Short mmCIF file of C-alpha atoms in Angstrom, two decimals:
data_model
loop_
_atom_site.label_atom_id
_atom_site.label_comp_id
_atom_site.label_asym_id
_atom_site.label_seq_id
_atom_site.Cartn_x
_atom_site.Cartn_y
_atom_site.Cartn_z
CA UNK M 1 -25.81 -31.59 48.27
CA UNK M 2 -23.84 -34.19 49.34
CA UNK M 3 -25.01 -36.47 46.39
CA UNK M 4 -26.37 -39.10 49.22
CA UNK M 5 -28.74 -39.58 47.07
CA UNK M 6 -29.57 -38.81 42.99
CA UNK M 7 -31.07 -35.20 42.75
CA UNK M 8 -34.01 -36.90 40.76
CA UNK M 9 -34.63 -39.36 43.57
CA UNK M 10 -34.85 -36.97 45.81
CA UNK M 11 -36.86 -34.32 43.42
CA UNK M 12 -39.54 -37.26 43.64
CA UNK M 13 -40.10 -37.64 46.79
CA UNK M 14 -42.57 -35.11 47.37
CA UNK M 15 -44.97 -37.50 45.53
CA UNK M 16 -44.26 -40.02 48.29
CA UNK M 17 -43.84 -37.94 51.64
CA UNK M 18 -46.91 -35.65 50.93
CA UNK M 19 -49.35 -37.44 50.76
CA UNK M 20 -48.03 -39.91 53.37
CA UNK M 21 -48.05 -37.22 56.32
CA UNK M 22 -51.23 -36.07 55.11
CA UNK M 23 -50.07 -32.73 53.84
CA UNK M 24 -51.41 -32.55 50.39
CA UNK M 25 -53.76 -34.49 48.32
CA UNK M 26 -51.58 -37.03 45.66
CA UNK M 27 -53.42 -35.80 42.91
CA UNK M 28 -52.31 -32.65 43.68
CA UNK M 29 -48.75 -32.85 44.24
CA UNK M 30 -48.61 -35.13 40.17
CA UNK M 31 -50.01 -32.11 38.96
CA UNK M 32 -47.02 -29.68 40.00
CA UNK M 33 -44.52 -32.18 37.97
CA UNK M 34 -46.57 -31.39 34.46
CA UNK M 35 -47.43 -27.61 34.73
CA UNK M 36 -46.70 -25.60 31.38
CA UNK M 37 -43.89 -24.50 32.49
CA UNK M 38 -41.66 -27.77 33.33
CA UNK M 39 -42.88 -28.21 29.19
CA UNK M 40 -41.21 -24.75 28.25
CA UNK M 41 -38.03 -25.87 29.93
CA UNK M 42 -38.16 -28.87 28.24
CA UNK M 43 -38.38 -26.60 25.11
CA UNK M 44 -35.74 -24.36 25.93
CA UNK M 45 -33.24 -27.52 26.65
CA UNK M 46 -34.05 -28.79 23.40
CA UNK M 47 -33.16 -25.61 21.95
CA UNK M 48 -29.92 -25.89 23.94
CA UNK M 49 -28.96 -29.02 22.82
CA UNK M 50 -28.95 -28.39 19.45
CA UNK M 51 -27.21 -25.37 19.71
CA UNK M 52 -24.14 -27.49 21.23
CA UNK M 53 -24.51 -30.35 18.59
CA UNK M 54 -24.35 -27.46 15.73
CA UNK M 55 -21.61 -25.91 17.49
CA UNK M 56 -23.59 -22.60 17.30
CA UNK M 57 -22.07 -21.49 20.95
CA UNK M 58 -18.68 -21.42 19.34
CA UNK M 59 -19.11 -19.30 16.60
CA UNK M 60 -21.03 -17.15 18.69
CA UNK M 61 -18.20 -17.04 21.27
CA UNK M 62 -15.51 -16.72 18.26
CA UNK M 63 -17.68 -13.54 16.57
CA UNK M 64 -17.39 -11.79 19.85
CA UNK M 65 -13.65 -12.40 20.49
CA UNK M 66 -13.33 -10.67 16.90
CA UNK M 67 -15.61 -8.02 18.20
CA UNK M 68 -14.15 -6.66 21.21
CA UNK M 69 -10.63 -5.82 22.03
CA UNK M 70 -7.85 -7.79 22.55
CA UNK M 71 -7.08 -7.43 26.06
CA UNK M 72 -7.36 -8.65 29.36
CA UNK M 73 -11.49 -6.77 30.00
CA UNK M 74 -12.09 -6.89 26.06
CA UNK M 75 -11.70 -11.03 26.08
CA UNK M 76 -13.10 -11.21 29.63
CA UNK M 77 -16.49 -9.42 28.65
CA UNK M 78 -17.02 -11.20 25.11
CA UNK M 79 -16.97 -14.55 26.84
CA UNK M 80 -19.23 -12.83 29.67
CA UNK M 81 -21.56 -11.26 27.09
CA UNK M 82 -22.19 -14.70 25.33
CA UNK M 83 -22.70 -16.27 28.24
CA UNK M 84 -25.06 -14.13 29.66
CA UNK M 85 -26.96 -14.26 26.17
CA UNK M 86 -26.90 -17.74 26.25
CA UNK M 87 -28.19 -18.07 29.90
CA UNK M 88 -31.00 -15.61 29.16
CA UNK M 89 -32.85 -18.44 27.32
CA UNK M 90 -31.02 -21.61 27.87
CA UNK M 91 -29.94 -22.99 31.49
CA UNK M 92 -27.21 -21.75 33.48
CA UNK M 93 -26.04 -25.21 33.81
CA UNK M 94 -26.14 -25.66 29.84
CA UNK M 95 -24.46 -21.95 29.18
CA UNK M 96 -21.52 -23.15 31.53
CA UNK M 97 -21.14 -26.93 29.66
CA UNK M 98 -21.25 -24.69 26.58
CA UNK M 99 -18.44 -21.72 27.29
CA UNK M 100 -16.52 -22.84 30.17
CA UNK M 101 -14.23 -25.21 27.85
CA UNK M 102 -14.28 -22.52 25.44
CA UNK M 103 -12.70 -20.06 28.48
CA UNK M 104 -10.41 -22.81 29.75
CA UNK M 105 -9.06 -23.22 26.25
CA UNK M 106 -8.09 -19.57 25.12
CA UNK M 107 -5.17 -19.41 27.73
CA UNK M 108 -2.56 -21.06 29.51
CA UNK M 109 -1.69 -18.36 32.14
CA UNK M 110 -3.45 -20.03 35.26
CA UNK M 111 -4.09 -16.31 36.64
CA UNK M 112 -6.28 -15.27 33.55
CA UNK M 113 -7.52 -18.23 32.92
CA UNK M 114 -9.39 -18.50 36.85
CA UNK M 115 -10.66 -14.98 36.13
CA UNK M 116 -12.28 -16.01 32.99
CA UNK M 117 -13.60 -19.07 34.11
CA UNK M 118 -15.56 -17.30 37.08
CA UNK M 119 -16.75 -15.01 34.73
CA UNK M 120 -18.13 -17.31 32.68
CA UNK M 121 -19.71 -18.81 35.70
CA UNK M 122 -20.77 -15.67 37.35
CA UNK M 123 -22.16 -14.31 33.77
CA UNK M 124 -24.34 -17.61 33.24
CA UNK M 125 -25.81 -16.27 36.86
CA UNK M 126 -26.39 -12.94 36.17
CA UNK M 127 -28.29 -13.98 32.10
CA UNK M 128 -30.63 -16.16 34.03
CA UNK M 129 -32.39 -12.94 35.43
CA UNK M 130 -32.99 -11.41 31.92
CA UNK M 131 -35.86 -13.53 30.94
CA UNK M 132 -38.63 -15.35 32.55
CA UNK M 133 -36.81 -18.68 31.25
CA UNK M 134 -33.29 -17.63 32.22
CA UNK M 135 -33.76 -19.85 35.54
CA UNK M 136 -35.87 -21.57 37.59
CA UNK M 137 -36.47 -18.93 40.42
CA UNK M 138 -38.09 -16.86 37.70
CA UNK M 139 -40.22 -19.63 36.25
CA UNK M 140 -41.37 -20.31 40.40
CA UNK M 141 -42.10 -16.70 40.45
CA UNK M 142 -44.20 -16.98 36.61
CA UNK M 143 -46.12 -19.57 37.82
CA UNK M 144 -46.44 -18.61 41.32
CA UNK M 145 -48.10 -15.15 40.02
CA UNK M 146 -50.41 -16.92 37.10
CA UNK M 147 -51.35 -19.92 40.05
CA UNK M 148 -52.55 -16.53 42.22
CA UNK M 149 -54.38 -14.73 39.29
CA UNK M 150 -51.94 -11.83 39.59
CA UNK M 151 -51.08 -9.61 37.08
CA UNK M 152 -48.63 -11.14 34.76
CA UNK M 153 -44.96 -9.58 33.84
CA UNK M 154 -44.82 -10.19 29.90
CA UNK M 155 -41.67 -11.38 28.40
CA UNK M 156 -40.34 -8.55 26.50
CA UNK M 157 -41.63 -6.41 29.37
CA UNK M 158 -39.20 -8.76 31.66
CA UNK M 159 -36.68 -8.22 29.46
CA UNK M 160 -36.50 -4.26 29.45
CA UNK M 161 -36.70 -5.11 32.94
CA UNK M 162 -34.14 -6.91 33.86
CA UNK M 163 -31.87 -6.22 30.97
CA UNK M 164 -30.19 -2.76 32.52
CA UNK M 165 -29.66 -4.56 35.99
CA UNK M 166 -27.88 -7.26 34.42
CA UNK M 167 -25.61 -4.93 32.28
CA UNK M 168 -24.52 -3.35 35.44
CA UNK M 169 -24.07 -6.61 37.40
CA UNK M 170 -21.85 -8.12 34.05
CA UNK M 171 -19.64 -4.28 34.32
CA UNK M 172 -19.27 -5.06 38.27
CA UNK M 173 -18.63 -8.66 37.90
CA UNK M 174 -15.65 -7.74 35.39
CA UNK M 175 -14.22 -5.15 37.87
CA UNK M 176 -13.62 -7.58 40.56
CA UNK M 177 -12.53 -10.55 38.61
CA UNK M 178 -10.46 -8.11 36.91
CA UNK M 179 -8.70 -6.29 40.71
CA UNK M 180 -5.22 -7.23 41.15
CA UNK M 181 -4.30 -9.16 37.78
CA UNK M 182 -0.72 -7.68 35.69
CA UNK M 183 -1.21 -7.06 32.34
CA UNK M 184 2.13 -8.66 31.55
CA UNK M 185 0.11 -12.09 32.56
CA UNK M 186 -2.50 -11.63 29.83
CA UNK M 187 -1.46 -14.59 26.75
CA UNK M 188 -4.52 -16.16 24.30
CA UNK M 189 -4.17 -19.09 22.18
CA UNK M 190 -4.47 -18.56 18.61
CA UNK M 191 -8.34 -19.57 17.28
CA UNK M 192 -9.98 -18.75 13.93
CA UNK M 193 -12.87 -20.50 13.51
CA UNK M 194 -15.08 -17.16 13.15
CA UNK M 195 -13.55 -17.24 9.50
CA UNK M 196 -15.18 -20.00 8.40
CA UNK M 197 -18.66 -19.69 7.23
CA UNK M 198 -21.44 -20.70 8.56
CA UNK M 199 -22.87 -24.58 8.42
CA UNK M 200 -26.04 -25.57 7.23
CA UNK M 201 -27.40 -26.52 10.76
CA UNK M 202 -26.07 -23.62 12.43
CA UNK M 203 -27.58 -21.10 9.92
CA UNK M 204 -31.17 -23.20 10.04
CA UNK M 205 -30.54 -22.66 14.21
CA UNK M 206 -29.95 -18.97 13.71
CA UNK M 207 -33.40 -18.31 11.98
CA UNK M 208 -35.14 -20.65 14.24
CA UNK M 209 -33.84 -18.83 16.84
CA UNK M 210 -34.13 -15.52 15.46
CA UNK M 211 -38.16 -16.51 14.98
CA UNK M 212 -38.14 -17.30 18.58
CA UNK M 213 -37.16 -14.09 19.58
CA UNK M 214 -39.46 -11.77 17.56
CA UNK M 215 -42.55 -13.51 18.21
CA UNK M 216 -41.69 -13.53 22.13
CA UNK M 217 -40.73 -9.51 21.45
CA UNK M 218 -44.47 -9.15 19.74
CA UNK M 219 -46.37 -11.17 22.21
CA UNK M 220 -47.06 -7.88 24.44
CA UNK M 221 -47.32 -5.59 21.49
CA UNK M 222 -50.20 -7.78 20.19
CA UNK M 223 -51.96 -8.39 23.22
CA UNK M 224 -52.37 -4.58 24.38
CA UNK M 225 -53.18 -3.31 20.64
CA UNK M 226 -54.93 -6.61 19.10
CA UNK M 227 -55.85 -8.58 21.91
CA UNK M 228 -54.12 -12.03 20.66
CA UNK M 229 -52.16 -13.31 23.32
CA UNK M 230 -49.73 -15.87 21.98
CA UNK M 231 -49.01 -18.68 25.41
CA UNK M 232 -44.93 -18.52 25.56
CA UNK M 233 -44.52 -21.57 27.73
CA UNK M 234 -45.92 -23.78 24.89
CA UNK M 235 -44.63 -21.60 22.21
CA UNK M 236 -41.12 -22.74 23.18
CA UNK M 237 -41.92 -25.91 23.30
CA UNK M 238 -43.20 -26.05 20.01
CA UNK M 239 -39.98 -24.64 18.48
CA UNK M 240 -37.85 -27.36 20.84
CA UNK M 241 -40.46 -30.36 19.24
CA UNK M 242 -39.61 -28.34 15.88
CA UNK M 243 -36.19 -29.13 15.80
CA UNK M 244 -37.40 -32.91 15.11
CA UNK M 245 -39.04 -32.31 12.07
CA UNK M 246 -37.54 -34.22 9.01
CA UNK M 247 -37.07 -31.26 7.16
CA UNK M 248 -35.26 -28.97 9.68
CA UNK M 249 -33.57 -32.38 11.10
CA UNK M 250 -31.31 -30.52 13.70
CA UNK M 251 -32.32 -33.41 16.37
CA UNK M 252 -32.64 -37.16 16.27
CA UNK M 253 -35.26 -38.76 19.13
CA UNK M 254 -33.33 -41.78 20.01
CA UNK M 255 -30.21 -39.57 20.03
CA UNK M 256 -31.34 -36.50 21.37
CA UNK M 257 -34.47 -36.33 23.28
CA UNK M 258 -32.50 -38.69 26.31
CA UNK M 259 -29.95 -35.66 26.75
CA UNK M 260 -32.69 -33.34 28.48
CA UNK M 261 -31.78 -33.32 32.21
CA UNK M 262 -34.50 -34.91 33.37
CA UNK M 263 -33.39 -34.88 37.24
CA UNK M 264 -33.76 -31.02 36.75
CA UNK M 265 -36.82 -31.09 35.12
CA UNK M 266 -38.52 -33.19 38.17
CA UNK M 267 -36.59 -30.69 40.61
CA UNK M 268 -38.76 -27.97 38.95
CA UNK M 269 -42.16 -30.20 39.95
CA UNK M 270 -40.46 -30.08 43.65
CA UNK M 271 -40.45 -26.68 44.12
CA UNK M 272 -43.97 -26.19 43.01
CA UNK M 273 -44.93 -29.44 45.38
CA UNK M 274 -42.95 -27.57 48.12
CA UNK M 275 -44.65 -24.12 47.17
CA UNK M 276 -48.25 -25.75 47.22
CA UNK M 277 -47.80 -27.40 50.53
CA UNK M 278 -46.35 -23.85 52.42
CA UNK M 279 -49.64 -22.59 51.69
CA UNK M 280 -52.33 -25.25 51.73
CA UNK M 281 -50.99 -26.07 55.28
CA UNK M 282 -50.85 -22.51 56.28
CA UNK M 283 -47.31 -22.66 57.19
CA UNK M 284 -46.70 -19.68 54.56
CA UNK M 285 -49.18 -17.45 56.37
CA UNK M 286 -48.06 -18.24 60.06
CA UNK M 287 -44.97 -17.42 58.95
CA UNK M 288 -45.62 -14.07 57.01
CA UNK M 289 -47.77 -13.36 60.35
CA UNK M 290 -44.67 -13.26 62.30
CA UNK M 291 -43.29 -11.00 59.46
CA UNK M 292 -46.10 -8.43 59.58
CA UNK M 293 -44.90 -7.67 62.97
CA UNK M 294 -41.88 -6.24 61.56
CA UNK M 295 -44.40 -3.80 59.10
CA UNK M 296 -43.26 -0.54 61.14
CA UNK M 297 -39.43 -0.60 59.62
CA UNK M 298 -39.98 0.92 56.51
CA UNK M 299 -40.29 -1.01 53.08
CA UNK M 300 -36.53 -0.42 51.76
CA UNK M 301 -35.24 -1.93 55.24
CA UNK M 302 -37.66 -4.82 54.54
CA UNK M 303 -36.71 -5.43 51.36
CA UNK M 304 -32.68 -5.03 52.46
CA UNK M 305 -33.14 -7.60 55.08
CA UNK M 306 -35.41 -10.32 52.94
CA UNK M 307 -33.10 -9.88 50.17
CA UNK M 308 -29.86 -10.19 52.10
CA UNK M 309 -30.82 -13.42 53.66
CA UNK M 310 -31.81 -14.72 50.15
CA UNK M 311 -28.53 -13.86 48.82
CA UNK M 312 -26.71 -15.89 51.24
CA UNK M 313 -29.16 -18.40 52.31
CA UNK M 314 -28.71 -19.25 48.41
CA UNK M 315 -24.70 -19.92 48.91
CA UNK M 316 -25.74 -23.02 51.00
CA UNK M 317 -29.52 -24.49 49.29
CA UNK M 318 -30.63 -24.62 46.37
CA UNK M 319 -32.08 -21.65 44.43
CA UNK M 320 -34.99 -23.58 43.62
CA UNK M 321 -36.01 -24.56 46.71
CA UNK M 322 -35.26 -21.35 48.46
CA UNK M 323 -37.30 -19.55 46.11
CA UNK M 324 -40.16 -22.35 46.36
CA UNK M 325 -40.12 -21.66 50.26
CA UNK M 326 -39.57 -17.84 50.28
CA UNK M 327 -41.94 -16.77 47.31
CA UNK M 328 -45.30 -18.23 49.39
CA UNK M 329 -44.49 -16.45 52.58
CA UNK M 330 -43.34 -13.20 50.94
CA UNK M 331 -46.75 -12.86 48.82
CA UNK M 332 -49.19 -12.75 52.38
CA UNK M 333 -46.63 -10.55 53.91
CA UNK M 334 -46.71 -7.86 51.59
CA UNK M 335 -50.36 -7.93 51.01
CA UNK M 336 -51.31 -8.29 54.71
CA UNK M 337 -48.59 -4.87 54.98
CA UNK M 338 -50.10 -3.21 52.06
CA UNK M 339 -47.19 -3.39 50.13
CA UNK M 340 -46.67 -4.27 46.48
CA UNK M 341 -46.44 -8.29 46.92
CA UNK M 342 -44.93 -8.24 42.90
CA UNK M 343 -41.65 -6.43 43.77
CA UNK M 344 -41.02 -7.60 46.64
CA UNK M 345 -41.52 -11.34 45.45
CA UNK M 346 -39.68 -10.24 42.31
CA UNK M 347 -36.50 -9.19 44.88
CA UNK M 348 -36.35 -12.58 46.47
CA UNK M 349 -36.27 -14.59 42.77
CA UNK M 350 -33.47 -12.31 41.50
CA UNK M 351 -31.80 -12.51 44.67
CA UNK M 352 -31.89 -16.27 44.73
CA UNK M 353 -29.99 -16.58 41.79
CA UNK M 354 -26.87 -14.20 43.30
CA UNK M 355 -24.88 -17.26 44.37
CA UNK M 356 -21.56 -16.54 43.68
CA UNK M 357 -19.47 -17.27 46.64
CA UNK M 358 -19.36 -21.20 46.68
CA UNK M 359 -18.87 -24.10 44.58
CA UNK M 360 -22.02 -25.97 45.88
CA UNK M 361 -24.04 -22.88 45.69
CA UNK M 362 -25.02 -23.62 41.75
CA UNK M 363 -24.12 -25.84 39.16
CA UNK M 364 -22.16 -22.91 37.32
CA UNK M 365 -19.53 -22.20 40.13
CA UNK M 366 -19.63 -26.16 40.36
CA UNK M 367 -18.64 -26.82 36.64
CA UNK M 368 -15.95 -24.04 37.01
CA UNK M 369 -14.34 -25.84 39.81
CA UNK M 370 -14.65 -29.07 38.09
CA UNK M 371 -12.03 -27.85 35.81
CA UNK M 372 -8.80 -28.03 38.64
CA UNK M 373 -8.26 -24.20 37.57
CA UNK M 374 -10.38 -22.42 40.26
CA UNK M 375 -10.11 -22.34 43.91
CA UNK M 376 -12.17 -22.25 46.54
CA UNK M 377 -10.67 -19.18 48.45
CA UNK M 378 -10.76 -17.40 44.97
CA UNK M 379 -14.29 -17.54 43.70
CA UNK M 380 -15.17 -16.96 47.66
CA UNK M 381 -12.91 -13.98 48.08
CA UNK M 382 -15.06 -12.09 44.76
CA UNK M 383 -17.72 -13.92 45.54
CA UNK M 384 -18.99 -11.84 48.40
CA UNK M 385 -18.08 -8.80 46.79
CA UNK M 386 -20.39 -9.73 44.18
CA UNK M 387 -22.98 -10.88 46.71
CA UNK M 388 -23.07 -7.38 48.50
CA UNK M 389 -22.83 -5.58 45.30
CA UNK M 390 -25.90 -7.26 43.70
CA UNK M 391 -27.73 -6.51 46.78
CA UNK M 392 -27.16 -2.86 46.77
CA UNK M 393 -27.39 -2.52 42.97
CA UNK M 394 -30.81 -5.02 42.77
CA UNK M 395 -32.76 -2.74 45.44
CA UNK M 396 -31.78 0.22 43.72
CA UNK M 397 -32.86 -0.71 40.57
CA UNK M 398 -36.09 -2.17 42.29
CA UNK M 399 -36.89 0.82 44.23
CA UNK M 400 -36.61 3.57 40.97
CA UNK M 401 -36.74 1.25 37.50
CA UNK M 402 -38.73 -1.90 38.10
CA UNK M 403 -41.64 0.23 40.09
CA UNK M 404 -42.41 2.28 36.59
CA UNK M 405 -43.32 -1.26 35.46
CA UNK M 406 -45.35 -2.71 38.15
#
C-alpha cells in the first residue's frame, strides 16, 4: 500500500516465491494467472473502455439527472444509481474514473460536492456486489466454488440476489452522506447534454450492451428448461474482442487494448496463487480446525463475528487478498460444522467489499480523495456508519433472502 513497489510487481511474485520455498508446484501457480475468469475481466474492461471513449457514462449520468428530482437526495441518488449500474458490470475502479469528475463538476458548494463524491465512491462499492463480475471478491468466490465442484450461483440468479441488498445499502448510504447538510447549501451547475441525441458509437454500445444483458438474463432460464448452458466468463469476453471488429469499430488495438489495467488483471492471478497455496499446504484447514472449536456459538454469532472482522480487516488490505485468504479457511469450517459452506463464504466476499472508512481501503475512496475535495475525517466519520450498517443489513438479508436461494 505504500506503493514501495508497482502493484503488478508485486502481483507477480507469487510465481517467484512459491515455488522457491517449495510451497506449490510452478506449473501450478502460471495456471492461476490464465483461469477464465482473469479473461472475463479482461472482457468486461474492454467493455468499460469503450463506454468512456463513447462517452456513454455521461449521457447515462445526464438521463438520470433529468430523471430524478432536483434536490439535494434526488441529484445525490441519480449519480449513486449510475454508479452502482455501472459497477455492477464494469470495475469499481473504472465506475469511479467514469462519474467522479462528473460529481465533482455539477457543484461548487464544497459541502455538497464531498457528499456526492463519497457517494459516488461508496455506490461503485456497493454495484460491485450485484453481479458475479461487479468485483473481484465475487469472481474469487465464482471460481473458488467451480475449482471445488460446488454448486454454482447463476448470474441472473446472483442478481435477484444481491440486487435488494444493494438497494437498501444505496437508501442507507444516502441517509448518512445526506445527515447534517442545509438545504440552503445545495447549488448545480447548469448541464444539457441529455438533449442531444445520441452518437453513432454510443447507440452501437447501447445494443451491444443491451445483448449482453439478455443473454446473461437467459443463461439460467435455458439451462434448467433446455439444458444449453451458455459459459459467461468467455461470453464477455467475446463481446469485449467484439468491440474490435471493423464493422462495429468502437476500439482500435494499438490504441485501446494497452488501456486494460493489466497490474489488476495479474493481482486477480495472486489471489488465486494465494488461495491455492492456503489449501495445498494445509494452512486453510489448520486454521478452520481452530475455528471448529468455536462450532457451539450458534451460526448467526459465527457469521456476525467472521463478517465483522472482514469488514474491517478490509479498511487496511486489500479486498482481494483478504478474500483469497478468508474464502479457503471459511469453506472447511463450515463443512467440518455442518453448516452451509455457500453462505457463509458468500458473507465474507460481500463483506470484503464494505470498505468505506479509508482512503487506502479501495481504489474508489482513493480516486475520491485524489480530487482535494474529500477529507479523511469525513469519509471516516460515515464510513463506519456504513461499515456497521452493512453488517447488520448483509446478515439479515443472508439469514431470511439469500437462504431461499441456496
Amino acid at each position: 500500500t505504500n506503493n514501495g513497489l508497482h502493484m503488478g510487481v508485486v502481483s507477480l511474485l507469487p510465481i517467484l516465491l512459491f515455488p522457491m520455498f517449495g510451497l506449490v508446484d510452478p506449473k501450478d501457480v502460471v495456471t492461476n494467472y490464465s483461469k477464465t475468469t482473469i479473461f472475463l475481466f479482461i472482457g468486461g474492461f474492454l467493455l468499460a473502455i469503450a463506454t468512456e471513449k463513447s462517452q456513454l457514462h455521461k449521457r447515462l449520468a445526464t438521463k438520470l439527472l433529468s430523471i430524478f428530482p432536483n434536490s439535494p437526495r434526488g441529484v445525490l441518488l441519480s449519480l449513486m444509481i449510475t454508479a452502482g449500474m455501472l459497477s455492477s458490470i464494469l470495475s469499481d475502479t473504472t465506475t469511479a474514473l467514469l462519474i467522479i469528475p462528473i460529481a465533482a463538476f455539477l457543484t461548487d458548494n464544497v459541502d455538497y460536492k464531498f457528499r456526492l463524491l463519497l457517494g459516488v465512491a461508496y455506490a461503485s462499492l456497493i454495484g460491485g456486489i450485484i453481479t458475479p463480475v461487479g468485483t473481484p471478491p465475487n469472481l474469487i468466490l465464482m471460481d473458488f466454488i467451480e475449482t471445488n465442484g460446488l454448486e454454482m450461483i447463476p448470474f441472473a440468479t446472483w442478481v435477484v440476489m444481491m440486487l435488494p441488498l444493494a438497494i437498501v445499502m444505496m437508501v442507507v448510504a444516502s441517509e448518512i452522506l445526506l445527515y447534517g447538510f442545509k438545504k440552503e447549501n445545495f447549488e448545480l451547475v447548469e448541464i444539457d447534454m441529455s438533449k442531444k441525441p445520441l452518437t453513432a458509437n454510443q447507440k452501437k454500445l447501447v445494443w451491444i450492451l443491451s445483448s449482453l444483458a439478455v443473454i446473461l438474463a437467459a443463461n439460467p432460464i435455458l439451462k434448467h428448461f433446455f439444458g444449453i448452458e451458455i459459459n459467461e466468463k468467455l461470453t464477455l469476453l467475446a463481446f469485449g474482442l467484439f468491440l474490435f471488429l471493423p464493422k462495429v469499430d468502437l476500439l482500435e488495438w494499438k490504441e485501446d487494448f494497452m488501456k486494460i489495467p493489466f497490474a489488476i488483471i495479474f493481482l486477480f492471478g495472486a489471489g488465486f496463487s494465494i488461495a491455492m497455496a492456503f489449501q495445498k499446504t494445509g494452512l486453510a484447514t489448520e486454521i478452520a480446525n481452530i475455528l471448529v472449536s468455536f462450532n457451539y456459538l450458534p451460526p448467526i454469532v459465527l457469521m456476525l463475528i467472521i463478517g465483522s472482522g472482514v469488514v474491517f480487516a478490509t479498511e487496511l488490505t486489500s479486498n482481494t487478498a483478504l478474500t483469497s485468504i478468508m474464502i479457503p479457511i471459511i469453506y472447511p469450517f463450515a463443512v467440518k460444522s455442518g453448516l452451509d459452506p455457500t453462505l457463509f463464504m458468500l458473507i465474507v466476499a460481500i463483506s470484503a467489499s464494505y470498505a468505506f472508512m479509508l482512503p487506502i481501503a479501495t481504489a474508489p475512496n482513493a480516486i475520491a480523495m485524489s480530487t482535494g475535495h474529500v477529507k479523511t475525517t469525513q469519509m471516516a466519520q460515515r464510513g463506519i456508519f456504513l461499515n456497521i450498517f452493512g453488517i447488520v443489513i448483509t446478515f439479515t438479508v443472508a439469514l431470511t433472502y439469500w437462504r431461499l436461494f441456496l
